[in-house]
Short mmCIF file of C-alpha atoms in Angstrom, two decimals:
data_model
loop_
_atom_site.label_atom_id
_atom_site.label_comp_id
_atom_site.label_asym_id
_atom_site.label_seq_id
_atom_site.Cartn_x
_atom_site.Cartn_y
_atom_site.Cartn_z
CA MET A 1 -3.98 1.40 5.37
CA PRO A 2 -5.56 -1.12 8.26
CA ALA A 3 -5.11 -0.94 12.12
CA GLY A 4 -6.24 -2.08 15.21
CA ALA A 5 -7.28 -0.31 17.82
CA SER A 6 -7.77 -0.38 21.88
CA ALA A 7 -11.32 1.23 21.45
CA GLU A 8 -14.59 -0.09 20.64
CA PRO A 9 -15.81 0.83 17.51
CA SER A 10 -18.41 3.63 17.19
CA ALA A 11 -21.94 3.21 14.92
CA ASP A 12 -20.34 5.55 12.23
CA GLU A 13 -16.88 3.18 11.52
CA ALA A 14 -18.42 1.60 8.28
CA VAL A 15 -15.98 -1.34 7.99
CA PRO A 16 -16.15 -3.03 11.41
CA ALA A 17 -19.37 -2.28 11.54
CA LEU A 18 -20.15 -4.07 8.52
CA LEU A 19 -17.95 -6.64 8.95
CA ALA A 20 -19.72 -7.58 12.31
CA ARG A 21 -22.81 -6.99 11.17
CA PHE A 22 -22.12 -9.98 8.72
CA GLY A 23 -20.65 -11.98 11.66
CA GLY A 24 -16.95 -11.46 9.68
CA GLU A 25 -18.50 -12.69 6.04
CA PRO A 26 -19.79 -10.21 3.57
CA PRO A 27 -21.39 -10.23 0.65
CA PRO A 28 -20.95 -12.76 -2.06
CA ALA A 29 -17.96 -11.04 -4.16
CA PRO A 30 -18.22 -10.37 -8.16
CA GLU A 31 -16.70 -12.34 -10.89
CA TRP A 32 -14.15 -10.57 -11.47
CA PHE A 33 -12.84 -10.36 -8.04
CA ARG A 34 -12.74 -14.27 -7.83
CA ARG A 35 -10.84 -14.55 -11.28
CA ALA A 36 -8.25 -12.02 -9.85
CA LEU A 37 -7.43 -13.99 -6.73
CA ALA A 38 -7.59 -17.42 -8.79
CA LEU A 39 -4.34 -15.77 -9.91
CA GLU A 40 -2.06 -17.09 -7.44
CA ALA A 41 0.93 -14.99 -6.90
CA GLN A 42 4.29 -16.54 -6.28
CA ARG A 43 5.56 -15.68 -2.91
CA SER A 44 9.21 -15.43 -1.62
CA PHE A 45 11.53 -13.56 0.80
CA VAL A 46 14.68 -11.60 0.29
CA GLY A 47 16.96 -10.64 2.67
CA ILE A 48 17.61 -6.59 2.93
CA ASP A 49 19.91 -4.98 5.53
CA GLY A 50 19.36 -7.61 7.81
CA ALA A 51 15.54 -8.20 7.14
CA ASN A 52 13.80 -10.42 5.36
CA ILE A 53 11.40 -8.74 2.68
CA GLU A 54 7.77 -11.06 1.86
CA LEU A 55 7.18 -10.42 -1.90
CA LEU A 56 4.91 -11.39 -4.61
CA ALA A 57 4.98 -12.11 -8.06
CA TRP A 58 2.90 -12.55 -11.48
CA GLY A 59 3.58 -12.72 -14.24
CA ALA A 60 6.72 -13.67 -16.47
CA ARG A 61 9.79 -12.49 -16.19
CA GLY A 62 11.38 -10.53 -18.61
CA ARG A 63 8.02 -8.56 -19.55
CA PRO A 64 8.45 -4.79 -18.91
CA GLY A 65 7.85 -4.48 -14.55
CA LEU A 66 5.53 -2.70 -12.41
CA LEU A 67 5.91 -2.59 -8.60
CA PHE A 68 3.05 -2.02 -6.44
CA LEU A 69 4.17 -0.08 -2.84
CA HIS A 70 1.24 -0.37 0.17
CA GLY A 71 1.11 2.16 2.30
CA HIS A 72 1.74 2.63 6.51
CA ALA A 73 0.38 -0.65 8.38
CA ALA A 74 -0.70 -2.53 5.73
CA HIS A 75 1.13 -5.22 3.21
CA ALA A 76 2.21 -6.45 -0.07
CA ASP A 77 -1.65 -8.66 -0.28
CA VAL A 78 -3.85 -5.15 -0.75
CA TRP A 79 -2.36 -5.38 -4.43
CA ARG A 80 -3.88 -9.18 -5.03
CA PHE A 81 -7.21 -8.41 -6.35
CA ILE A 82 -5.35 -5.42 -8.42
CA ALA A 83 -2.08 -6.77 -9.62
CA PRO A 84 -3.41 -9.59 -11.51
CA PHE A 85 -4.83 -7.22 -14.28
CA PHE A 86 -1.33 -5.87 -15.00
CA ALA A 87 0.48 -9.98 -15.52
CA GLY A 88 -0.55 -11.00 -18.71
CA ASN A 89 1.48 -8.17 -20.15
CA PHE A 90 3.98 -7.54 -17.23
CA ARG A 91 6.59 -8.81 -14.39
CA VAL A 92 4.57 -7.61 -11.76
CA GLY A 93 5.31 -7.53 -7.94
CA ALA A 94 4.69 -6.24 -4.46
CA LEU A 95 6.17 -6.58 -1.37
CA SER A 96 5.85 -5.37 2.42
CA TRP A 97 8.08 -2.98 3.81
CA SER A 98 9.30 -3.98 7.13
CA GLY A 99 7.62 -4.26 10.30
CA MET A 100 4.36 -5.18 8.01
CA GLY A 101 2.97 -8.10 6.66
CA ARG A 102 5.16 -11.07 6.99
CA SER A 103 8.27 -8.86 6.50
CA ASP A 104 10.65 -9.17 9.84
CA TRP A 105 10.55 -6.39 12.24
CA ARG A 106 13.55 -4.01 12.78
CA ALA A 107 14.96 -2.64 16.19
CA ASP A 108 14.40 0.70 14.81
CA TYR A 109 13.10 2.08 10.91
CA HIS A 110 14.22 4.81 9.01
CA ILE A 111 12.77 5.48 5.30
CA ASP A 112 16.91 4.46 3.91
CA HIS A 113 15.45 0.99 4.92
CA TRP A 114 12.66 1.06 2.41
CA VAL A 115 14.15 2.93 -0.18
CA ALA A 116 17.05 -0.39 0.02
CA GLU A 117 13.78 -3.23 0.01
CA LEU A 118 12.59 -1.07 -2.90
CA MET A 119 15.54 -1.60 -5.02
CA GLY A 120 16.75 -5.01 -3.66
CA GLY A 121 12.74 -6.34 -4.17
CA ALA A 122 12.27 -4.68 -7.53
CA ALA A 123 15.98 -6.50 -8.44
CA ALA A 124 15.01 -10.04 -6.69
CA LEU A 125 11.37 -9.98 -8.26
CA GLY A 126 13.41 -9.64 -12.01
CA LEU A 127 11.72 -6.30 -12.78
CA PHE A 128 14.52 -5.27 -13.96
CA ASP A 129 15.30 -7.80 -16.08
CA ALA A 130 12.94 -6.31 -19.77
CA PRO A 131 14.91 -4.05 -22.13
CA ILE A 132 12.29 -1.73 -20.43
CA ALA A 133 13.06 0.31 -16.98
CA PRO A 134 9.86 -1.00 -14.34
CA VAL A 135 7.27 1.11 -13.50
CA VAL A 136 6.34 2.00 -9.44
CA VAL A 137 2.80 2.94 -8.35
CA ALA A 138 2.59 3.47 -4.48
CA HIS A 139 -0.05 4.39 -2.34
CA SER A 140 0.11 6.42 0.74
CA ALA A 141 2.49 6.40 2.91
CA GLY A 142 4.71 4.26 0.79
CA ALA A 143 5.19 6.73 -1.68
CA LYS A 144 7.68 8.93 0.36
CA PRO A 145 10.64 5.71 -0.03
CA ALA A 146 9.20 5.91 -4.10
CA LEU A 147 9.66 9.41 -4.01
CA ILE A 148 13.22 9.35 -2.90
CA THR A 149 13.63 6.29 -4.76
CA ALA A 150 12.67 8.57 -7.81
CA ALA A 151 15.31 11.09 -6.83
CA GLN A 152 18.31 8.82 -6.07
CA HIS A 153 18.15 5.71 -8.74
CA GLY A 154 15.11 7.60 -10.91
CA ASP A 155 17.39 6.50 -14.02
CA ARG A 156 16.68 3.02 -13.54
CA LEU A 157 12.74 3.74 -13.44
CA SER A 158 10.30 4.15 -16.26
CA GLY A 159 7.90 6.22 -13.99
CA LEU A 160 6.66 6.61 -10.64
CA ILE A 161 2.90 6.88 -9.91
CA VAL A 162 1.74 8.60 -6.56
CA ALA A 163 -1.47 6.66 -5.77
CA ASP A 164 -3.03 9.10 -2.63
CA SER A 165 -0.27 10.10 -0.99
CA GLY A 166 0.05 13.10 1.74
CA VAL A 167 3.46 13.59 0.47
CA SER A 168 3.71 17.49 2.42
CA VAL A 169 6.65 19.76 3.94
CA PRO A 170 7.42 17.70 7.11
CA PRO A 171 9.30 18.92 10.35
CA PRO A 172 12.40 18.30 10.52
CA PRO A 173 14.26 15.29 10.05
CA HIS A 174 15.00 12.81 12.85
CA ARG A 175 15.23 9.04 13.39
CA GLN A 176 13.52 6.93 16.53
CA LYS A 177 13.54 3.66 17.59
CA ALA A 178 10.87 1.67 17.49
CA ASP A 179 8.38 2.47 20.18
CA ARG A 180 7.67 -1.35 21.71
CA ARG A 181 5.56 0.23 24.48
CA ARG A 182 2.85 -0.24 21.98
CA CYS A 183 1.61 -3.54 21.39
CA HIS A 184 -1.84 -5.42 20.01
CA ARG A 185 -4.45 -6.30 21.25
CA ASN A 186 -4.92 -10.61 20.77
CA TYR A 187 -8.94 -11.31 19.64
CA PRO A 188 -10.10 -14.68 20.60
CA THR A 189 -11.78 -15.84 17.66
CA LEU A 190 -11.33 -14.76 14.13
CA PRO A 191 -14.80 -12.86 13.87
CA GLN A 192 -13.86 -10.81 16.96
CA ALA A 193 -10.53 -9.94 15.44
CA LEU A 194 -12.30 -8.90 11.79
CA ALA A 195 -14.98 -6.53 13.17
CA ARG A 196 -12.25 -4.85 14.76
CA PHE A 197 -10.18 -4.21 11.51
CA ARG A 198 -11.12 -0.10 9.85
CA PHE A 199 -9.23 1.66 7.12
CA GLY A 200 -6.96 4.47 8.80
CA PRO A 201 -8.69 7.29 8.18
CA ILE A 202 -11.75 6.09 8.79
CA GLN A 203 -13.77 6.47 5.81
CA PRO A 204 -16.92 4.54 4.40
CA CYS A 205 -16.33 1.27 2.27
CA GLU A 206 -19.02 -0.13 -0.07
CA ASN A 207 -16.98 -3.25 -1.39
CA PHE A 208 -16.95 -5.26 1.94
CA TYR A 209 -15.82 -8.29 0.43
CA ILE A 210 -12.48 -6.17 -0.16
CA ALA A 211 -12.44 -5.11 3.11
CA ASP A 212 -13.08 -8.49 4.54
CA ARG A 213 -10.00 -9.71 2.22
CA ILE A 214 -7.74 -7.11 3.14
CA ALA A 215 -8.77 -7.70 6.92
CA ARG A 216 -8.16 -11.54 6.86
CA ASP A 217 -4.55 -10.85 5.08
CA SER A 218 -3.71 -8.52 8.02
CA LEU A 219 -4.32 -11.29 11.12
CA LYS A 220 -1.74 -13.89 12.00
CA GLN A 221 -2.94 -16.61 14.31
CA VAL A 222 -1.06 -16.70 17.86
CA GLU A 223 -1.21 -18.33 21.02
CA GLY A 224 -4.86 -17.46 22.72
CA GLY A 225 -6.02 -15.93 19.40
CA TRP A 226 -5.21 -13.50 16.68
CA THR A 227 -3.66 -10.32 16.49
CA TRP A 228 -2.71 -7.91 13.47
CA ARG A 229 0.75 -8.74 11.16
CA PHE A 230 1.99 -5.23 11.44
CA ASP A 231 4.76 -4.10 14.40
CA PRO A 232 3.74 -1.18 16.26
CA GLY A 233 6.91 0.06 16.31
CA ILE A 234 6.28 1.30 13.05
CA TRP A 235 4.40 4.31 14.20
CA ALA A 236 7.84 6.25 15.11
CA TRP A 237 8.98 6.42 11.93
CA LEU A 238 8.74 9.47 10.55
CA ALA A 239 9.45 10.73 6.72
CA SER A 240 12.26 13.06 6.33
CA ALA A 241 12.26 16.32 4.39
CA GLU A 242 13.82 14.10 1.88
CA ALA A 243 10.33 12.63 0.27
CA TRP A 244 8.86 15.91 -0.07
CA ASN A 245 11.79 17.91 -2.03
CA ALA A 246 11.76 14.80 -4.09
CA LEU A 247 9.01 15.40 -5.35
CA ALA A 248 10.25 18.42 -7.47
CA ASN A 249 12.87 16.52 -8.62
CA PRO A 250 12.34 12.95 -9.76
CA LYS A 251 14.96 11.65 -12.34
CA CYS A 252 11.96 9.96 -13.68
CA ARG A 253 8.33 10.15 -14.68
CA LEU A 254 6.14 11.46 -12.09
CA ALA A 255 2.02 10.87 -12.28
CA LEU A 256 -0.30 11.28 -9.16
CA LEU A 257 -3.33 10.09 -8.44
CA VAL A 258 -5.80 10.77 -5.96
CA GLY A 259 -9.14 10.28 -4.31
CA GLU A 260 -12.23 12.62 -5.32
CA HIS A 261 -13.12 12.59 -1.36
CA SER A 262 -9.62 11.70 0.44
CA ALA A 263 -9.17 12.49 3.52
CA VAL A 264 -5.55 12.82 3.34
CA VAL A 265 -5.25 14.79 -0.32
CA THR A 266 -7.49 17.36 0.54
CA ARG A 267 -8.13 20.24 -1.91
CA GLN A 268 -5.57 22.26 -0.28
CA ARG A 269 -2.95 19.56 -0.35
CA ALA A 270 -3.51 18.70 -3.78
CA ASP A 271 -2.70 22.09 -5.15
CA SER A 272 0.31 21.83 -2.77
CA LEU A 273 1.34 18.70 -4.83
CA ARG A 274 0.58 20.39 -8.26
CA ASN A 275 2.59 22.92 -7.14
CA GLN A 276 6.00 20.87 -6.17
CA ALA A 277 5.56 18.23 -9.03
CA PRO A 278 7.67 19.27 -12.20
CA PRO A 279 5.35 21.18 -14.65
CA GLY A 280 3.41 19.08 -16.84
CA THR A 281 3.10 16.08 -14.05
CA PRO A 282 -0.28 13.81 -15.34
CA TYR A 283 -2.76 14.78 -12.31
CA VAL A 284 -5.52 12.20 -12.05
CA VAL A 285 -8.80 12.66 -9.86
CA LEU A 286 -10.66 9.27 -9.21
CA PRO A 287 -14.35 9.54 -8.80
CA GLU A 288 -16.02 9.00 -5.95
CA ALA A 289 -13.10 6.97 -4.30
CA HIS A 290 -12.12 8.22 -0.67
CA HIS A 291 -7.91 7.57 0.25
CA HIS A 292 -7.91 3.76 -0.87
CA LEU A 293 -8.31 3.91 -4.05
CA MET A 294 -7.86 0.50 -4.94
CA VAL A 295 -10.74 -0.55 -2.20
CA ASP A 296 -13.21 2.28 -3.33
CA GLN A 297 -12.89 2.07 -7.00
CA PRO A 298 -10.53 -0.99 -7.73
CA LEU A 299 -11.78 -1.23 -11.75
CA ALA A 300 -11.07 2.57 -12.23
CA PHE A 301 -8.02 2.20 -10.17
CA VAL A 302 -6.75 -0.19 -12.71
CA THR A 303 -8.10 1.81 -15.66
CA ALA A 304 -6.57 5.14 -14.57
CA ILE A 305 -2.84 2.77 -13.82
CA ARG A 306 -3.42 1.66 -17.50
CA ALA A 307 -4.59 5.15 -18.86
CA ILE A 308 -1.01 6.50 -17.51
CA LEU A 309 0.99 3.60 -18.72
CA ALA A 310 -0.27 4.41 -22.35
CA GLY A 311 0.42 7.92 -22.36
CA TRP A 312 4.07 7.17 -21.37
CA GLY A 313 4.09 4.15 -24.03
CA ILE A 314 4.16 1.65 -21.76
CA ALA A 315 1.73 -0.97 -22.97
CA GLY A 316 3.86 -4.02 -21.79
#
């Protein structure tokens, strides 16, 4: 999701330009957003395949489990203003994939690591403690390991909601070492770093308070200033054909949620997703949303997930 780049932002890159205009401070956030952030997450770490994985949790153990998974270069904190809406009825969790957020970086990355992180993270969060199996909500690239998990371990899940993921027929799978020649730029001040934040792909953003919160959580302080948390080497990672094949054969219920104006799930790709998914798979279009559904239309995003869960008979 968030990414830093070496070039200066152009005038049409709405998020960094607007954050810079406000001097790093967005307009006041609405009350619902402040209430959501006030419900602080329990932050912890669990070791999986040699890496410490960051976990966030809301709600009591023993309730039905709900796991939120972020996309490429993002982090678990992107769900901080969404997860609290479900914490009254669910044990809600989120994780940062290895190489992202506060999770450890790896020498190289493979989708098998992410599948292990999903299952191990869900167990550590207590999402399997309830009589009913957990539901996974996976955004963007996070849906690729989630789909493979649904094909391999779907009998341990109640369902998977794929949120605007560009799953498609990929090139032949291969594994690459993380490219450490890529490196992040350091910014002397926090406002300068915030001004460099943008969503990938570039898209409009009217909810400046959300962009600002995500940008701040995407940065870490280092000697000489601020830089991005994610490992630049993760760009070497490519999903295998398993994700596309898994879309047709999940061992749990599946739903597709896409943004009306998404640059990732185009009309052609949406048709491919619907044709590949099992017959009868719910397909929901979120009006006036781009790729980052939870940023563009956060309350509608919550409502859509609640509707899908209700349709599956899962109300918490």
